[in-house]
Coordinates of C-alpha atoms in Angstrom, one line a residue:
Chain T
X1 CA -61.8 31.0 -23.4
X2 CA -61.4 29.5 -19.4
X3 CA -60.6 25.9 -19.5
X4 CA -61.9 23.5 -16.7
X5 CA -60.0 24.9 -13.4
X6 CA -59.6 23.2 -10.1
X7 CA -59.0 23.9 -7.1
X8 CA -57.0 23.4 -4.3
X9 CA -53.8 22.2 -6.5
X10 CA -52.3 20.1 -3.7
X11 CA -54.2 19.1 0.2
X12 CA -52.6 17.3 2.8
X13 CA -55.2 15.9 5.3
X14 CA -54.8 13.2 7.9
X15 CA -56.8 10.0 8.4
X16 CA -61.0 10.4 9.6
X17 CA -61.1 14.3 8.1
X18 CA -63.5 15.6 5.4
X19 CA -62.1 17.3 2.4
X20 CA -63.7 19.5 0.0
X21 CA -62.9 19.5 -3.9
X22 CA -63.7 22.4 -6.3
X23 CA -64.0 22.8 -10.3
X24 CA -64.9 25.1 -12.2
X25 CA -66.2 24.1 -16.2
X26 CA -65.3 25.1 -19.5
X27 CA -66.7 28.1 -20.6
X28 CA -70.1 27.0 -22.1
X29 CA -70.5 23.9 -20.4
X30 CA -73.0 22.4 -18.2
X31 CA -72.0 18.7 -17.4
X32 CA -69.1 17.5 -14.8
X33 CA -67.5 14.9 -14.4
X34 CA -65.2 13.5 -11.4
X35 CA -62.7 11.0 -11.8
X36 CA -60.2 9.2 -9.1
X37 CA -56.7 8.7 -10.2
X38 CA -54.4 6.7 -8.2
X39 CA -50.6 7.0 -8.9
X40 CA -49.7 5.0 -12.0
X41 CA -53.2 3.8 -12.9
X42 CA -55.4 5.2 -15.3
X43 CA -58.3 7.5 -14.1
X44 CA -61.6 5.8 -12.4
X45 CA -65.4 7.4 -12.8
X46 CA -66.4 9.1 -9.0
X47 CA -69.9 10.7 -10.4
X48 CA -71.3 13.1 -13.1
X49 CA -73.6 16.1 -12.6
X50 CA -75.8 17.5 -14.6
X51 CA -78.9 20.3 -14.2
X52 CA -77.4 19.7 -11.0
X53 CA -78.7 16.5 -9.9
X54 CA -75.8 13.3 -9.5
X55 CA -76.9 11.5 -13.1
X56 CA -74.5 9.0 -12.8
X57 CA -72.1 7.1 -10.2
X58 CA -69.2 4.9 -10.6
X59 CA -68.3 2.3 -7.7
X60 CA -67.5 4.7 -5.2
X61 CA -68.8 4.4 -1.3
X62 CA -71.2 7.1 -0.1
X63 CA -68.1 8.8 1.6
X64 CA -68.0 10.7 -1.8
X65 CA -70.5 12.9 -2.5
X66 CA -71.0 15.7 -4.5
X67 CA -72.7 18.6 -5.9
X68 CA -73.4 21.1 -8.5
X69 CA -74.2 24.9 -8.5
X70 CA -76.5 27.0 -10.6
X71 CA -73.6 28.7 -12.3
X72 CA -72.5 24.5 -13.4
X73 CA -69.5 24.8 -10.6
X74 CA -69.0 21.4 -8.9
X75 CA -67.6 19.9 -5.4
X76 CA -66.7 16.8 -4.9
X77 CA -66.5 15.8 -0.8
X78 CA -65.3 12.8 0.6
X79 CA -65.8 12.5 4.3
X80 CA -63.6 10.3 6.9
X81 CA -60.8 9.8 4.5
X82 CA -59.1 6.9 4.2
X83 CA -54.9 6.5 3.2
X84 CA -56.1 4.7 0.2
X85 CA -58.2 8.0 -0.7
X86 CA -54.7 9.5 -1.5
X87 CA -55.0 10.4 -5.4
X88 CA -54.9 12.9 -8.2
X89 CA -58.7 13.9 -8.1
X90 CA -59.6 14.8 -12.1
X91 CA -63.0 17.3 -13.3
X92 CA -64.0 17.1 -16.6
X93 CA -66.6 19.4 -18.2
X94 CA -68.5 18.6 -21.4
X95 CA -71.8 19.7 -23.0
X96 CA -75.1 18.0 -22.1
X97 CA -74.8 14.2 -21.1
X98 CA -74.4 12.6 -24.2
X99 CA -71.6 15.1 -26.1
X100 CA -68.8 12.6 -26.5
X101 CA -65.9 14.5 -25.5
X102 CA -64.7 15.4 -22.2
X103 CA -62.3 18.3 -21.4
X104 CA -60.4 17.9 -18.4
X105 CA -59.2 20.0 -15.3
X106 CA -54.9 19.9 -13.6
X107 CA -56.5 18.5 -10.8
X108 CA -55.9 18.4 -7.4
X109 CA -53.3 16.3 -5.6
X110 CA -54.8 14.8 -2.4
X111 CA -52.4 13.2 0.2
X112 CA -53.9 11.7 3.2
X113 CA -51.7 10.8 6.5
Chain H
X1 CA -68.8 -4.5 -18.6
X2 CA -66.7 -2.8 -20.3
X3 CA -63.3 -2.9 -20.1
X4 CA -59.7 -0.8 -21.8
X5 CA -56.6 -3.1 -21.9
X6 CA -53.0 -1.6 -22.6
X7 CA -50.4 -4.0 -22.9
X8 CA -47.6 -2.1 -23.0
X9 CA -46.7 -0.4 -19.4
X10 CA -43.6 1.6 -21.4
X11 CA -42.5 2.7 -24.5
X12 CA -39.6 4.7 -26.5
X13 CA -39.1 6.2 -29.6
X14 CA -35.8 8.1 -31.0
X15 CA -37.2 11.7 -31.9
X16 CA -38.3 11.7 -35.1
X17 CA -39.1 8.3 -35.9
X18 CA -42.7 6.6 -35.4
X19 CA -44.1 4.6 -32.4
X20 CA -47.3 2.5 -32.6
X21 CA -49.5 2.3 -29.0
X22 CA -51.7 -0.5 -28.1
X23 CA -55.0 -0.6 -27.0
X24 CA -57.8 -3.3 -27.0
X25 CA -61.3 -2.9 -25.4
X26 CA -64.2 -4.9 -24.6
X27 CA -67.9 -4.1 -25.3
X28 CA -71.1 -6.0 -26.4
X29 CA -72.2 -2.4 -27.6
X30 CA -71.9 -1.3 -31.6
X31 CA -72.4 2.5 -31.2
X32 CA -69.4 4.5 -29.2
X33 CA -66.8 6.5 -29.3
X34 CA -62.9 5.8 -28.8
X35 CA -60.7 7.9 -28.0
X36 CA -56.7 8.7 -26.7
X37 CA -55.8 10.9 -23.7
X38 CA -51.9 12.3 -23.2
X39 CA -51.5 13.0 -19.5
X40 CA -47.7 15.1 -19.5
X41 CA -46.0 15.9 -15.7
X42 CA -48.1 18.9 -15.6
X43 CA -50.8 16.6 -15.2
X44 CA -53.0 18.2 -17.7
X45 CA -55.4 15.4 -19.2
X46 CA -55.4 16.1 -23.0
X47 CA -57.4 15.1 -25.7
X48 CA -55.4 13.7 -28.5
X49 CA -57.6 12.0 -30.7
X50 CA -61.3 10.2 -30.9
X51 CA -62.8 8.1 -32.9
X52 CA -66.5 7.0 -33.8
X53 CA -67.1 3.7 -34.2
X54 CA -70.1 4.0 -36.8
X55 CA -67.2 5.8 -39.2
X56 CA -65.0 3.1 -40.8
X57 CA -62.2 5.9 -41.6
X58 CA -59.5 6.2 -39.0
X59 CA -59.2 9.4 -37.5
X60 CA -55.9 11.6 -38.0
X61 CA -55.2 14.9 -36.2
X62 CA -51.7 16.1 -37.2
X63 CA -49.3 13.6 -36.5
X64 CA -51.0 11.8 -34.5
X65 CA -53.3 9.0 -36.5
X66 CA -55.3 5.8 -35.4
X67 CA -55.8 2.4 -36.6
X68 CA -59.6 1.1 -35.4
X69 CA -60.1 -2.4 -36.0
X70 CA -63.6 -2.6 -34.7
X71 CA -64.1 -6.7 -35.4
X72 CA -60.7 -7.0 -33.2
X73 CA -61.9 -4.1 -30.7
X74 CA -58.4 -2.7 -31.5
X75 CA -57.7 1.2 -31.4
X76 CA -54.0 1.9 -32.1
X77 CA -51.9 5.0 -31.9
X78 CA -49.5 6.2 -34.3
X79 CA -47.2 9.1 -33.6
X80 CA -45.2 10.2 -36.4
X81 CA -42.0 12.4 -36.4
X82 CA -41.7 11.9 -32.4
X83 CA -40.9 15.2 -30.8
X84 CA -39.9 15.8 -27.4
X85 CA -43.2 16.7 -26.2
X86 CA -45.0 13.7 -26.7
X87 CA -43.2 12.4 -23.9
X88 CA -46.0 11.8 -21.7
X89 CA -48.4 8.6 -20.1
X90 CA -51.0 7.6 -22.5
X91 CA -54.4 6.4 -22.1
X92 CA -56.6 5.0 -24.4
X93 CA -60.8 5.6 -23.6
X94 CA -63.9 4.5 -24.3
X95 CA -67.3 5.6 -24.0
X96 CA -70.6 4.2 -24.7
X97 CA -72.2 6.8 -27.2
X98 CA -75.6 7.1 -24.8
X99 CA -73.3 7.6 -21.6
X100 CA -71.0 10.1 -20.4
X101 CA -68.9 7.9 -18.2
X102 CA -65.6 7.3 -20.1
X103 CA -63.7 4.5 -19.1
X104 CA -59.8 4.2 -19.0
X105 CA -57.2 1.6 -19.9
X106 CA -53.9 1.6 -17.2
X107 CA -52.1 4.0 -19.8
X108 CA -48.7 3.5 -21.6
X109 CA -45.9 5.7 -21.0
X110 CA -44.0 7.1 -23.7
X111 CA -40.5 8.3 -23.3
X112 CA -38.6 9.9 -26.6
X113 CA -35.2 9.9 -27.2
X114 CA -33.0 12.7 -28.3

């Protein structure tokens, strides 16, 4: 059974670029979930998709956007990226909107210079 | 809003014995769900524990058990026989039961002793 999968593991990009973010859910499941993680802080909501439509947002700018595929796949995007942007970028899959339990992705290490 | 506090940026434990984790939360709501997160170097978020507020029982998985005060928004961790591998940061979580959003505390990290 496939766990939540992300990818790219690590991207370097430089100040003002766009970056694309992939993820792929737990076999079975139809809701994702992005989270922000800076280094040493705990994880902070981006956005959740669901019958692919955005169903909820944290506070995020509109420089991160996102979007969901048939198949339940999700991007998340974040256009003209600012240093601060530099984080561990987290999925996490679940079952419908209101299953309690998330199951989380490696993530994917973003550094931007 | 809701909010996940952690008071203790660091912790250890000599391998074998048992360390207690802190976490308090904040919530006007009386229906959610609680739970603990272990984020090792790998990265890997994983789910350790959760716990449902309606259910007075604490939860236990293993060696791994939890102490929910719900009056004193409280939800300690209790690791028992501390291995190796439980070296790792810590979050406690919380979610309000209609919403899928789960909110983090700033973790503890927990560092075991040979």
């Amino acid at each position: 059974d496939a766990g939540v999968t992300q990818s790219p593991t690590h991207l370097i990009k430089t100040r003002g670029q766009q970056v694309t973010l992939r993820c792929s859910p737990k076999s079975g499941h139809d809701t994702v979930s992005w989270y922000q993680q800076a280094l040493g802080q705990g994880p902070q909501f981006i956005f959740q998709y669901y019958e692919e439509e955005e169903r909820q947002r944290g506070n995020f700018p509109d420089r991160f956007s996102g979007h969901q595929f048939p198949n339940y796949s999700s991007e998340l995007n974040v256009n003209a990226l600012l240093l601060g942007d530099s984080a561990l970028y987290l999925c996490a899959s679940s079952l419908g909107v209101t299953t309690d339990t998330q199951y989380f992705g490696p993530g994917t290490r973003l550094t931007v210079l | 809003a809701q909010t996940v506090t952690q008071s203790q940026p660091e912790m250890s434990v000599q391998e074998a014995e048992t360390v207690t984790l802190s976490c308090t939360y904040d919530t006007s709501e009386s229906d959610y769900y609680l739970f603990w997160y272990k984020q090792p170097p790998s990265r890997q978020m994983i789910l350790v524990i959760r716990q449902e507020a309606y259910k007075q029982q604490n939860a236990t998985e293993n060696r791994f058990s939890v102490n929910f005060q719900k009056a004193a928004k409280s939800f300690s961790l209790k690791i028992s026989d501390s291995q190796l591998g439980d070296a790792a940061m810590y979050f406690c979580a919380y979610r309000r039961t209609s919403y899928d959003k789960v909110i983090f505390g700033p973790g503890t990290s927990l560092s075991v002793i040979p």
